Structures are given as structure tokens and as C-alpha cells.
Short mmCIF file of C-alpha atoms and ligand atoms in Angstrom, two decimals:
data_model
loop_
_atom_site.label_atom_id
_atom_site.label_comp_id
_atom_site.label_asym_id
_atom_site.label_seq_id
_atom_site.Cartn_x
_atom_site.Cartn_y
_atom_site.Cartn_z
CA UNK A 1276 74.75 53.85 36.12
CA UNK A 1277 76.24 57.32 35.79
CA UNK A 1278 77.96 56.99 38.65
CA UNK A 1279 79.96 53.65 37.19
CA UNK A 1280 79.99 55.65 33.22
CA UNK A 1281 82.20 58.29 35.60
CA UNK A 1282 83.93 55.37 36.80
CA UNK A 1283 85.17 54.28 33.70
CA UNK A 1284 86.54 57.25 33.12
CA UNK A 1285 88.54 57.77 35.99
CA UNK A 1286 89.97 54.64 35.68
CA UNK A 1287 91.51 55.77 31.91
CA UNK A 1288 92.79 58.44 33.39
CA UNK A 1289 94.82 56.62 35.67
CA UNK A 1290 98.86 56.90 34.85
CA UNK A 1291 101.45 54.65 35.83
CA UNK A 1292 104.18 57.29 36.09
CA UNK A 1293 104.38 59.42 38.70
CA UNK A 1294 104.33 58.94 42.40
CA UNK A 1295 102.83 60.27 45.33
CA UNK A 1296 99.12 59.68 46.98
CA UNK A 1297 97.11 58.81 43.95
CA UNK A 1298 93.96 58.12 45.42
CA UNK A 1299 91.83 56.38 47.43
CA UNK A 1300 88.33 54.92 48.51
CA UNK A 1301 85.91 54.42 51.07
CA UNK A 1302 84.56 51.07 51.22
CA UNK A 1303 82.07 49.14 53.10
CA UNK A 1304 82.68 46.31 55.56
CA UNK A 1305 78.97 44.77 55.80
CA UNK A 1306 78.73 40.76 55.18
CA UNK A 1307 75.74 40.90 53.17
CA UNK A 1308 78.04 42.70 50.82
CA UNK A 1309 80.07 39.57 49.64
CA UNK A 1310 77.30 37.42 48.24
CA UNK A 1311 73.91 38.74 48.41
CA UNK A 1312 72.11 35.71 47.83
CA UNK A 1313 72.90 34.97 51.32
CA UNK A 1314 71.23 38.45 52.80
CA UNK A 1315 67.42 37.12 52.80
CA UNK A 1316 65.77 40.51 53.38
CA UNK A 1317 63.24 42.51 51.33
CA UNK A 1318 62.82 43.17 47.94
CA UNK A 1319 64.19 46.34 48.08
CA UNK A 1320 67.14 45.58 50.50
CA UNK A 1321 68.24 42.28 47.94
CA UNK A 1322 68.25 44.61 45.36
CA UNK A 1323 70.22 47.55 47.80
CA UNK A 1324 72.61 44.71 48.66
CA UNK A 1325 73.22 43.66 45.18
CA UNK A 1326 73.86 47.10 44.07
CA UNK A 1327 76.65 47.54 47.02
CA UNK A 1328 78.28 44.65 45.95
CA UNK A 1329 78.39 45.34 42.31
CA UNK A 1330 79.96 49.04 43.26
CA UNK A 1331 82.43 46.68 45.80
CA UNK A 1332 83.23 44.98 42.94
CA UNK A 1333 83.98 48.45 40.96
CA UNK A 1334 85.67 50.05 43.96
CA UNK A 1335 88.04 47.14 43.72
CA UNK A 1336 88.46 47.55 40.32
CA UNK A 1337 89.66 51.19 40.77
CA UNK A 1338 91.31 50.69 43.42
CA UNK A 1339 93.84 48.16 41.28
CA UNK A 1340 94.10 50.30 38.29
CA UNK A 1341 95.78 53.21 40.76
CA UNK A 1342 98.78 50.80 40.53
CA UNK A 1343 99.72 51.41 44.02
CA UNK A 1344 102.71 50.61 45.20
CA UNK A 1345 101.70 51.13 48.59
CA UNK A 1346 98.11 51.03 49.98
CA UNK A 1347 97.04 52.76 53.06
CA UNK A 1348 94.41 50.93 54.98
CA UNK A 1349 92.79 52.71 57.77
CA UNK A 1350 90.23 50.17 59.63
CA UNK A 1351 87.96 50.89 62.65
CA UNK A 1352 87.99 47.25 63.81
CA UNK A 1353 91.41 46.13 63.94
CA UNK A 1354 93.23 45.50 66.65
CA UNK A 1355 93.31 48.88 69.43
CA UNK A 1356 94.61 50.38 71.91
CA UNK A 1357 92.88 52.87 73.91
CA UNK A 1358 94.49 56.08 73.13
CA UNK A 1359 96.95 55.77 70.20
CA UNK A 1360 96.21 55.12 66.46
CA UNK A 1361 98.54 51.15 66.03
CA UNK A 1362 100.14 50.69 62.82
CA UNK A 1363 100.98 47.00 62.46
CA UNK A 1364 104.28 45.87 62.19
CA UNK A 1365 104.49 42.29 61.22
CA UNK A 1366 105.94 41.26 58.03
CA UNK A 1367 101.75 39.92 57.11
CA UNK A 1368 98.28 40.43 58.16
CA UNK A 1369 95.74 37.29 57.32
CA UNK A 1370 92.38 36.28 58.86
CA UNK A 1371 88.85 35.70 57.26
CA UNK A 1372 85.20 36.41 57.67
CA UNK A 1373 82.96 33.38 58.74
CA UNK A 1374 80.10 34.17 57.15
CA UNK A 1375 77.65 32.52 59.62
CA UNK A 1376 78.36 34.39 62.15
CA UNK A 1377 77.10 37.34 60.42
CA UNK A 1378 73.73 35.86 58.44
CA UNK A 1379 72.52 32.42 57.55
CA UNK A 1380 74.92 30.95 54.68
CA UNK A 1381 73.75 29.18 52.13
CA UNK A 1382 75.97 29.79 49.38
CA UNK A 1383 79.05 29.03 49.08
CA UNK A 1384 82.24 30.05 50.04
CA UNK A 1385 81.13 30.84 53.59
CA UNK A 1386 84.58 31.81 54.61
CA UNK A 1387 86.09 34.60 53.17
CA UNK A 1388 89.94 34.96 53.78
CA UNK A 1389 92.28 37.68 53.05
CA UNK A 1390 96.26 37.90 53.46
CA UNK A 1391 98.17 40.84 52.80
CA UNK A 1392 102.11 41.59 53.43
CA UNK A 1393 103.15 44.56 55.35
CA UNK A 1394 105.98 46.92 54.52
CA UNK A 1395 107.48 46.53 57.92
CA UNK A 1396 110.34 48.99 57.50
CA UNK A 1397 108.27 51.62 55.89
CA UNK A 1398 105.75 51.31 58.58
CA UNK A 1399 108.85 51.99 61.46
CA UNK A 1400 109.65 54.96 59.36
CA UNK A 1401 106.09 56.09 59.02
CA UNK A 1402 105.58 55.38 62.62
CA UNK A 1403 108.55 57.80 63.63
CA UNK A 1404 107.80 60.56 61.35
CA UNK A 1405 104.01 60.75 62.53
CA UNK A 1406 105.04 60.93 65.92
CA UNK A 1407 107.73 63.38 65.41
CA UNK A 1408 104.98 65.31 64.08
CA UNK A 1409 102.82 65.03 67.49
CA UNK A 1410 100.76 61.89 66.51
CA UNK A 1411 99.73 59.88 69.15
CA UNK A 1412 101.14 57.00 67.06
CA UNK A 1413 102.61 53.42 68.04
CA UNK A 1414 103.66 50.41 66.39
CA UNK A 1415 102.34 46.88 67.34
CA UNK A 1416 103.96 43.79 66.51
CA UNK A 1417 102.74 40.19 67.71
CA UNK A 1418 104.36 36.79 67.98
CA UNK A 1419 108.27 37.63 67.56
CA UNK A 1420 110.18 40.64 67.56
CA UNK A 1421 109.12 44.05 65.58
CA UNK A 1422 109.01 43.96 61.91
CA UNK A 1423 109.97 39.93 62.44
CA UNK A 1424 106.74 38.09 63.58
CA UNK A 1425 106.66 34.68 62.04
CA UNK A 1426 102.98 34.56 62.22
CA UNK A 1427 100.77 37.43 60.66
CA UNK A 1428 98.99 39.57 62.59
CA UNK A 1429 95.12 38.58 62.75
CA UNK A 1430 93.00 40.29 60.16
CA UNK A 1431 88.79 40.19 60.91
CA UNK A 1432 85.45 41.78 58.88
CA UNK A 1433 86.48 45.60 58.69
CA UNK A 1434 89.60 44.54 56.83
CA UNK A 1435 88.84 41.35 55.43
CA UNK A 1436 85.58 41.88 53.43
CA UNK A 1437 87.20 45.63 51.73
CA UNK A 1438 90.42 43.66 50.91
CA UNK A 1439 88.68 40.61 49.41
CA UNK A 1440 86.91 43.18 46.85
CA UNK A 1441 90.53 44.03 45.81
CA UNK A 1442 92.07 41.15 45.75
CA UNK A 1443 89.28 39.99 43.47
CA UNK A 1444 90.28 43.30 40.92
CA UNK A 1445 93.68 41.86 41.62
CA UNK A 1446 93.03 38.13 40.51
CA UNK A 1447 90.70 39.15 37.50
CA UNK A 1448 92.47 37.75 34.20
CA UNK A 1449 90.00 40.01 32.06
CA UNK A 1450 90.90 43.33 33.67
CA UNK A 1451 91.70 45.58 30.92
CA UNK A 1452 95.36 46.67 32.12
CA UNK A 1453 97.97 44.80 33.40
CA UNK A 1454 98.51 46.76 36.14
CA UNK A 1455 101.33 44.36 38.09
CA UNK A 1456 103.30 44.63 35.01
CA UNK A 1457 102.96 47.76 34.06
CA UNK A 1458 104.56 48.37 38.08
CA UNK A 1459 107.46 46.33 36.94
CA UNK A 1460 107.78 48.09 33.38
CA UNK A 1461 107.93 51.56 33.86
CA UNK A 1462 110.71 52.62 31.17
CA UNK A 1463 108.27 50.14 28.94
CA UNK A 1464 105.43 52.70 29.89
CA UNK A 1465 106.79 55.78 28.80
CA UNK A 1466 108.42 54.93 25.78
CA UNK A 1467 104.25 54.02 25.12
CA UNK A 1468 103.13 57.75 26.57
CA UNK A 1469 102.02 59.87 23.36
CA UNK A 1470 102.41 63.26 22.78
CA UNK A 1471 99.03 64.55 24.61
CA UNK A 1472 100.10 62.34 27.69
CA UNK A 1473 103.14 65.21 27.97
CA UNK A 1474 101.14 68.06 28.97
CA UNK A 1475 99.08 65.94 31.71
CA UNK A 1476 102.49 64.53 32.86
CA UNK A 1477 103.44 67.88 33.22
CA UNK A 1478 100.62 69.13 35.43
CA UNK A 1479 101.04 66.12 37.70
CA UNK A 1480 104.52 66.82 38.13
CA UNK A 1481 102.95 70.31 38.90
CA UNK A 1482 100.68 69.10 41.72
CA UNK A 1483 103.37 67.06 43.60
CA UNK A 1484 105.82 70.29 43.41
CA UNK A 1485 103.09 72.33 44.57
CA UNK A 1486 102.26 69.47 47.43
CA UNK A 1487 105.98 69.63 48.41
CA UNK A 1488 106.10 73.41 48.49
CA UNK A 1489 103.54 73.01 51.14
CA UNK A 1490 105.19 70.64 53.04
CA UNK A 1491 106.82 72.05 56.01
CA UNK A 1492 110.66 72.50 55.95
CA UNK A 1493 111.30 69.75 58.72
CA UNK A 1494 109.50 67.61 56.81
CA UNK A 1495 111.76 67.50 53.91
CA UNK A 1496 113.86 64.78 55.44
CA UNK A 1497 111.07 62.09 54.24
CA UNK A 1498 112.08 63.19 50.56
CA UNK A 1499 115.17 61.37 51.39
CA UNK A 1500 113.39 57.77 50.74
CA UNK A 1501 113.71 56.33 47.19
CA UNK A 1502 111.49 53.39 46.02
CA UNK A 1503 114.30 51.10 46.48
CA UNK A 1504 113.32 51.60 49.94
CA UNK A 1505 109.99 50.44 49.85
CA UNK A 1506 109.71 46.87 49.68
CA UNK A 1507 107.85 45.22 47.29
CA UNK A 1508 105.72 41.82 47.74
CA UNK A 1509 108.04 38.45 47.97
CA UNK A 1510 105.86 37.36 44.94
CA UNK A 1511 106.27 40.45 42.68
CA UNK A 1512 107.27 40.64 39.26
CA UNK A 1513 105.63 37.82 37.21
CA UNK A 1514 102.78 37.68 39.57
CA UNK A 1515 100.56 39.81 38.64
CA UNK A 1516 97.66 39.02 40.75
CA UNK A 1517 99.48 39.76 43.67
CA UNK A 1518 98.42 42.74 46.24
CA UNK A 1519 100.59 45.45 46.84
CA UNK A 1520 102.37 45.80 49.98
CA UNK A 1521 100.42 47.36 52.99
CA UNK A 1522 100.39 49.73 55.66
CA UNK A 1523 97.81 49.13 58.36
CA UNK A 1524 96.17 51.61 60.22
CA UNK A 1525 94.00 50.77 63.08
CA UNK A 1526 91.88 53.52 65.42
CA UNK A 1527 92.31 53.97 69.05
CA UNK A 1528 89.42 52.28 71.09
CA UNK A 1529 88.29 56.00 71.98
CA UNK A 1530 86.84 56.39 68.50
CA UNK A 1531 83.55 54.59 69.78
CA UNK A 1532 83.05 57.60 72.40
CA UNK A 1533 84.77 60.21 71.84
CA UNK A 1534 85.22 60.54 67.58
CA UNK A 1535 83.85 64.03 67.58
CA UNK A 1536 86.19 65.66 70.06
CA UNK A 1537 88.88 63.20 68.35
CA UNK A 1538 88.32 65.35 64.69
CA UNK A 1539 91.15 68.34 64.66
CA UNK A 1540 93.72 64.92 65.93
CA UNK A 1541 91.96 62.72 63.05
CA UNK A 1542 92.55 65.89 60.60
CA UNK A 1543 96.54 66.22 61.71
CA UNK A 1544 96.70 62.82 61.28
CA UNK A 1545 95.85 62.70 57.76
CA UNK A 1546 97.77 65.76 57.12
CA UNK A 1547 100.84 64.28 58.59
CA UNK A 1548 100.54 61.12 56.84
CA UNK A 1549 100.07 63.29 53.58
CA UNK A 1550 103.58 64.94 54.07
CA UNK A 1551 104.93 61.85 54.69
CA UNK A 1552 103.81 59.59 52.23
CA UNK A 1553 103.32 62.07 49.31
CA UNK A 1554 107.10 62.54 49.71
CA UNK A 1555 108.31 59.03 49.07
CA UNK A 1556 108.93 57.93 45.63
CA UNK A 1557 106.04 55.25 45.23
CA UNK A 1558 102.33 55.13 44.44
CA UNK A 1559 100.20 55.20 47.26
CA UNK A 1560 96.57 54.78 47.94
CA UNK A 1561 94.50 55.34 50.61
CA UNK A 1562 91.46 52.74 51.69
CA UNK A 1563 89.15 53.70 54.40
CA UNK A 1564 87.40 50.81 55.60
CA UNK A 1565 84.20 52.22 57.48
CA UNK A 1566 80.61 51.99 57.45
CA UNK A 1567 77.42 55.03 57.75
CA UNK A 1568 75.30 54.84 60.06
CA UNK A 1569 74.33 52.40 62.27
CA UNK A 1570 70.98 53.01 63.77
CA UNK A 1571 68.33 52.73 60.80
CA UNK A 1572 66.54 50.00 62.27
CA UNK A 1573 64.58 50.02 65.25
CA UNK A 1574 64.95 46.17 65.66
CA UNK A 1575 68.40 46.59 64.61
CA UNK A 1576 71.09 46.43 67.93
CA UNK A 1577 71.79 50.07 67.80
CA UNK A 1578 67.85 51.13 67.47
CA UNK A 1579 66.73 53.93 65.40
CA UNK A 1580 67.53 57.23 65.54
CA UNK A 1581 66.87 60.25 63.04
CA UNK A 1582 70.12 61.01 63.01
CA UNK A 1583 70.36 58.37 60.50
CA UNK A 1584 69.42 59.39 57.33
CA UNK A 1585 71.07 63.10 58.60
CA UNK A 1586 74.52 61.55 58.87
CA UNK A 1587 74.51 59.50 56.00
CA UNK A 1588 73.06 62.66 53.88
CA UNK A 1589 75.66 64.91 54.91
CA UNK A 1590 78.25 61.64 54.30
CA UNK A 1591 76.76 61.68 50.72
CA UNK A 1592 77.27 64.91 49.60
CA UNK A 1593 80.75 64.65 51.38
CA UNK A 1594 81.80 62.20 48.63
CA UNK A 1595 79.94 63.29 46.02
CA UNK A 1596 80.70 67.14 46.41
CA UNK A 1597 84.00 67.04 48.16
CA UNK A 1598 82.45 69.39 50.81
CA UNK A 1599 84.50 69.55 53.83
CA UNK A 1600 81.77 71.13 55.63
CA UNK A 1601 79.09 68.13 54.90
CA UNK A 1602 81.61 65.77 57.11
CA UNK A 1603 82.94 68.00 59.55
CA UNK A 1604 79.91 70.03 60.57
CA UNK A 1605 76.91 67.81 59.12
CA UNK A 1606 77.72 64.66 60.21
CA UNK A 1607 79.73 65.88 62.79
CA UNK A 1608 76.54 66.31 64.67
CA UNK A 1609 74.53 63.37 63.91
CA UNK A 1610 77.39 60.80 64.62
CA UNK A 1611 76.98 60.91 67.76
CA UNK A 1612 73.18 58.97 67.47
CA UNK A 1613 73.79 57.45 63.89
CA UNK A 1614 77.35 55.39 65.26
CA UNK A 1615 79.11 55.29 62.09
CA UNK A 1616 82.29 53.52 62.56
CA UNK A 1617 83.24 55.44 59.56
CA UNK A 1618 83.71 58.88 60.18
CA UNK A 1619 86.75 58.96 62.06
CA UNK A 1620 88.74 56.91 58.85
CA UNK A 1621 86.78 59.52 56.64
CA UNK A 1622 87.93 62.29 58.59
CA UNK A 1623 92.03 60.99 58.43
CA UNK A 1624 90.57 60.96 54.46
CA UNK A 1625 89.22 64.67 54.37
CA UNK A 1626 92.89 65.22 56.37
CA UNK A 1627 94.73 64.12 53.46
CA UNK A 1628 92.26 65.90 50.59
CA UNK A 1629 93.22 68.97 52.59
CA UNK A 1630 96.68 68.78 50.87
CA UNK A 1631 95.56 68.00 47.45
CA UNK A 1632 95.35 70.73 45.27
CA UNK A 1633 91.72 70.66 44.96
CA UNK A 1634 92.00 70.86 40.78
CA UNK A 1635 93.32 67.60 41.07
CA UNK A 1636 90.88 66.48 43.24
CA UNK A 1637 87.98 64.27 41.89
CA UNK A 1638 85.55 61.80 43.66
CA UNK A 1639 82.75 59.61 42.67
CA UNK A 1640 80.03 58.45 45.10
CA UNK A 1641 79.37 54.58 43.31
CA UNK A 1642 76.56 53.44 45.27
CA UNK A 1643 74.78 54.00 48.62
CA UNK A 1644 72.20 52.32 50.58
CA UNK A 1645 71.09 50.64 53.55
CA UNK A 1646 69.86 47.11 52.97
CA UNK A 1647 70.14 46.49 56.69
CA UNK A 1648 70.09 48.44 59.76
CA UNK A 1649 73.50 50.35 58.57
CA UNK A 1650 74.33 52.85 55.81
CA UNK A 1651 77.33 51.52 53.34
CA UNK A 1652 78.53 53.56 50.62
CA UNK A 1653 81.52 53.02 47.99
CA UNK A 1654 83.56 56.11 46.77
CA UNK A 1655 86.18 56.67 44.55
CA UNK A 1656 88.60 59.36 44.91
CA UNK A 1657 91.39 60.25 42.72
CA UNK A 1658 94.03 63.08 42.97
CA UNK A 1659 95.80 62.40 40.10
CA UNK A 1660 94.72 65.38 37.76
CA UNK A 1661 92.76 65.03 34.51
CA UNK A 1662 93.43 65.47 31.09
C1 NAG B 2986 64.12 33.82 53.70
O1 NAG B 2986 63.10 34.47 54.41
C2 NAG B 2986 61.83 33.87 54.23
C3 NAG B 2986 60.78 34.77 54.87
O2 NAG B 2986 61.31 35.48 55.95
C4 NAG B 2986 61.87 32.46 54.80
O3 NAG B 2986 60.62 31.81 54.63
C5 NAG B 2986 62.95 31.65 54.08
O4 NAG B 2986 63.09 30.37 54.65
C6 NAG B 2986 64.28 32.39 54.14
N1 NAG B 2986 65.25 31.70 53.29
C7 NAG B 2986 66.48 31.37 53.69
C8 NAG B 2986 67.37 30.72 52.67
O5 NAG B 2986 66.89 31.62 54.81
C1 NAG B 2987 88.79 30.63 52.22
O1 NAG B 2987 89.51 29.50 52.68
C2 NAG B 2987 88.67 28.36 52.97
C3 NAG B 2987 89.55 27.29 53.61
O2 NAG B 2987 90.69 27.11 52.85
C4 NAG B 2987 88.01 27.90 51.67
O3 NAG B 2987 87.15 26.82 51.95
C5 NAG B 2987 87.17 29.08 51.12
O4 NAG B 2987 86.62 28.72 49.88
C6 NAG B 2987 88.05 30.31 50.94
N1 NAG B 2987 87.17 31.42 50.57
C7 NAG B 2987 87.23 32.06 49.40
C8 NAG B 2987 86.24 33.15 49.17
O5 NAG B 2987 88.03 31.79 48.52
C1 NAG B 2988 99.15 59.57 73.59
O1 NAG B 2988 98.43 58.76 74.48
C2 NAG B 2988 99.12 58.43 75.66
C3 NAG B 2988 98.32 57.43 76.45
O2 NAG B 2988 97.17 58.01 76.96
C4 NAG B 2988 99.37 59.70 76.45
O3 NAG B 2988 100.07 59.38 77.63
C5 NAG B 2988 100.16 60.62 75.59
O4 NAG B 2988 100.31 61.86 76.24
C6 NAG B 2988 99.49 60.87 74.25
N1 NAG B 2988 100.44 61.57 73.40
C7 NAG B 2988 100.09 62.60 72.65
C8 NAG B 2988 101.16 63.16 71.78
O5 NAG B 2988 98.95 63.05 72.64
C1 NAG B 2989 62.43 49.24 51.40
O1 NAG B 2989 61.09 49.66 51.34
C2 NAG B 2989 60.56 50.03 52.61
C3 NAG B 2989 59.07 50.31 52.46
O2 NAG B 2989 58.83 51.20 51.40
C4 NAG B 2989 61.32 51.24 53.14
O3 NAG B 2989 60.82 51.61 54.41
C5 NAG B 2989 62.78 50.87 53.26
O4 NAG B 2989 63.53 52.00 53.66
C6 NAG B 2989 63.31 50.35 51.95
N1 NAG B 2989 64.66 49.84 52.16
C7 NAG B 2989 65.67 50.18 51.38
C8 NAG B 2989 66.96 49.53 51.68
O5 NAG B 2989 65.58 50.97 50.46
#
């Protein structure tokens, strides 16, 4: 309940003027997640399920009020290649979650379908300055040329299920903002900005000059990019209910085996998509779609191991604290037993909170639990300064 009263406030806090990484969140994938009356397990685990989905509900909710222009979306189960990191690059991304092949439906919808357009020529960009930067990068595109497919790239559970929480924020008629408009409205929005909004303005404007002083000098090409470069949904203006564009993120296959050794690359990574992206002219947020860990559950298909509750401790105070340390030493060690498909998105996270002047930093840690035999947690993060 705290945890959502902290919500709130982030949420007010929340301008629609600047532009640069705004924020972000770490969100679960589980299926028992998107209607809980279908997960027939214990008291306790109903009630653990119920709470995630409530907080999925909120994370959404945030999520939509950082008026992105952009969102990031880093997924562990997309489509992979061995050794590079893929960043889609078809004009959309759809696919759904059947829900019976996860647990017994009973309610209704048991399909769950998400569609989200891609910013194809932001993602080519993206793509070349990360491997300029010595990413181990590629783009993928599927059924027609780059950046043309007619057909949308296939989405499944690890993106689905996080994206149908915020398209849900996005579809809600009784959200308190208007956040679609507001997008489209900017000069609208400042002539509204009072005189104590000035001095926060200010500091933001402080935080991205401090984030480009940082930036390296050969990096200052990226600056280059206006928003009229980014594209904006087909169905903008009026609509809005509708998503903002995407980037899609998916990790190499070697993540299942090899996401310890993978951490200083997962760490560059986020720091190189920082100096990117924090230099464009547009609001971007950053979603990690990942799970805790896996092994809770002795008659679960990864076993038990002790490392459990160690890894999703240490992944705890991570969000809660902002402690480096808890994710890159902690769970560090236990991920190799408690298989988290989480940590290496987490990690790209901590990569970009690196850059953030740590004063603008703030993060709340909605809900946590383990209904089933893995850990899921929501968090909030947002790097947009307070008043
Ligand atoms: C839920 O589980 C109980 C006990 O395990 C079982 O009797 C019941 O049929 C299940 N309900 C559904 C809807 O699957
Ligand atoms: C997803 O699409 C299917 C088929 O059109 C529909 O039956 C289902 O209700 C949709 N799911 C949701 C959650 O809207
Ligand atoms: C990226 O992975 C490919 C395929 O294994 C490898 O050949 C290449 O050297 C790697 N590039 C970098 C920059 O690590
Ligand atoms: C539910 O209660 C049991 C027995 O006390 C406990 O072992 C289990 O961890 C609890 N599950 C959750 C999700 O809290």
C-alpha cells in the first residue's frame, strides 16, 4: 500500500516537457499474472498472484503517464540469435499469449494479443550507433526487406503479457491525464506550467546537460536527430489510446548460459544505449521484461534451489535501494542456480542508471512474490528529478 501511495506520487511528478530517458520499469511476464482467477493455487499464492497483477496494472499505469515517445523494450524471449543482442526491424511486432498453454482457462479472454509499431528508421540508426560503439548488435527483419516487412514480426509471452498491462493504461478512459494529447500539445502544456514548475524545469534541463557533458565527444553526432525524426504511430494525434512507437530489444541465446560472464557487455550496452537515446529529442522509456528466479519449487521444472530466495533478495533491494552492488555482486552469484531470465535485461537497466545523475534517480519496488515456482516483481523507476 505504501509502495502504490509512492506511486501516486511519482506519477504527479511526471512532466511532459523535456526529453531524454525518463524512466522505466521492470515487469513480469508470468500468465497467472493476467487474470488470477485462472491460477488455481493456494491461498496464499491467489492472493500473491492477485497482488502482482494489481501492481501490473499500476506499472502500466506509470509506465503511460511517462508520455514516452519512444519505449525501449528489452525481452529475454524474443526472437535470438546466438551471440548478438537483435533489434527488430519491421515496421510492427504482434502475437498473443494462449492462455491454455500456460494453466487451465476458465475465464475469459483466454487469448491475450498485443501489437505494437516499430520505429524502423530509428532502430537502423540505433543499430549503427551501438555497434559503432563495440556492441555486438544486429538488426533482424522478417518477411520483406529491412524496415519494409509487410507482416509484423511475431511477438510471444515475455513481450506480450508486459505490453498488454500497458496497453490497458493506454486504453483506460478514466486515467487522470490525457497523456496522448498532452504528446500532441506541447506549446498547450507550457503555457499551463506555473511558476514553481520553473525551477524543476530548470533542474531537468540541468540533468540532461550534465548527461550530455558525460557523453563522450564521438558521441555527439546522435545530438544531430530532432523529433521530427522519430516517427510517430500511423494512428497518432486524436487517438489517444494508442501505444507509442517501439524499439525492440531481444537477448542473444547465450544469456541462458553464460549471463554472468555476459555482465561488463550487458553494462556497455546500457551505457551505449544511454548516450544514444538520451541524446535524441524525444521521451523515452525503458521496459525490461524479465522474471526472478526460477527454481522455488521443487516440483516446479527448474527444481529448487536456495539460491532462490538469495537472488530474488538481492533483486529486491536492487529496486528498492538502487544498489548496484545487490544486482551485480548479490545476485550475480545466485543466478546461476535461481535462472532468472531477468537479470541480464536488469543489468542493460543498472547500465543505463549508471548515467543518471543519481539525484534524479528514484525507484519504487510495487510488489513482489512468488505465487508459483518463479519470483515476479514490478518496479518503477523514474529519472526525471523531483520537485
Ligand atoms: C482447483 O483446484 C482444486 C484442488 O486442487 C480442484 O478441486 C478444482 O477442480 C480446481 N479448479 C479449477 C477451476 O481448475
Ligand atoms: C485477443 O483476440 C482474440 C481473437 O480476436 C479475442 O477473442 C480475445 O478476446 C482478445 N483478447 C483480449 C484480451 O482482448
Ligand atoms: C559478435 O558476435 C559475432 C558472432 O559470434 C562475433 O563473430 C563477433 O566477433 C562479435 N563482435 C563483437 C564486437 O564482439
Ligand atoms: C504460502 O504458504 C506456504 C506455507 O506457509 C509457504 O511455504 C509458501 O511459501 C507461501 N507461498 C507464497 C507465495 O507466499
Amino acid at each position: 500500500m505504501a509502495a502504490l501511495l509512492c506511486l501516486v506520487a511519482l506519477v504527479c511528478l511526471c512532466p511532459s516537457i523535456s526529453a531524454y530517458i525518463v524512466g522505466g520499469a521492470v515487469m513480469p511476464h508470468g500468465a497467472l499474472t493476467l487474470d488470477p482467477r485462472n491460477f488455481n493455487g493456494s491461498d496464499n499464492a491467489t492472493e500473491s498472484a492477485n497482488s502482482l497483477h494489481y501492481s501490473a496494472l499500476a506499472t502500466g499505469r506509470f509506465v503511460q503517464s511517462l508520455e514516452a515517445d519512444i519505449i525501449l523494450l528489452l525481452t529475454p524471449h524474443g526472437l535470438a540469435l546466438p551471440e548478438p543482442f537483435v533489434l527488430y526491424n519491421n515496421p510492427s511486432a504482434a502475437g498473443n499469449v494462449d492462455l491454455n498453454s500456460w494453466l487451465p482457462c476458465t475465464f475469459a479472454p483466454c487469448t491475450y494479443n498485443a501489437s505494437v509499431q516499430l520505429d524502423t528508421h530509428l532502430t537502423k540508426r540505433l543499430a549503427a550507433a551501438l555497434v559503432a560503439s563495440g556492441n555486438n548488435v544486429t538488426t533482424l527483419s522478417g518477411f520483406g526487406p529491412p524496415g519494409e516487412g509487410s507482416l509484423p514480426m511475431p511477438l510471444a509471452w515475455g513481450e506480450v503479457i508486459p505490453l498488454y498491462f500497458i496497453q490497458r493504461a493506454y486504453n483506460d478512459p478514466d486515467r487522470e491525464a490525457q497523456p496522448g494529447m498532452q504528446r500532441t500539445q506541447k506549446p498547450l502544456h507550457s503555457q499551463q506550467e506555473g511558476p514553481q514548475q520553473q525551477p524543476q524545469r530548470r533542474r531537468r534541463l540541468g540533468r540532461r546537460l550534465a548527461a550530455q557533458a558525460q557523453s563522450q565527444p564521438g558521441s555527439s553526432s546522435n545530438s544531430g536527430i530532432r523529433l521530427s525524426e522519430v516517427q510517430h504511430p500511423a494512428t497518432t494525434a486524436s487517438d489517444s489510446t494508442a501505444l507509442p512507437n517501439f524499439l525492440l530489444l531481444s537477448m542473444p541465446s547465450r544469456r541462458y548460459q553464460h549471463s554472468v560472464s555476459m555482465v561488463p557487455e550487458l553494462l556497455a550496452l546500457g551505457k551505449a544505449l544511454f548516450a544514444y537515446l538520451d541524446s535524441l529529442d524525444a521521451r523515452i522509456a525503458v521496459l525490461v521484461s524479465g522474471d526472478l528466479a526460477h527454481t522455488w519449487d521443487s516440483a516446479g521444472p527448474y527444481g529448487f534451489s536456495e539460491q532462490a530466495a538469495q537472488f530474488d533478495a538481492a533483486v529486491l533491494q536492487w529496486a528498492r535501494d538502487l544498489d548496484r552492488d545487490a544486482l551485480l555482486k548479490a545476485a550475480a552469484k545466485s543466478v546461476g542456480e535461481a535462472k532468472s531470465c531477468g537479470f541480464p535485461g536488469m543489468v542493460v537497466l543498472q547500465g543505463i542508471l549508471d548515467q543518471v545523475k543519481p539525484d534524479n534517480m528514484h525507484s519504487v519496488l510495487l510488489e513482489y512474490g512468488h505465487p508459483s515456482y518463479y519470483g515476479m516483481m514490478c518496479a518503477v523507476f523514474d529519472f526525471q528529478g523531483d520537485a
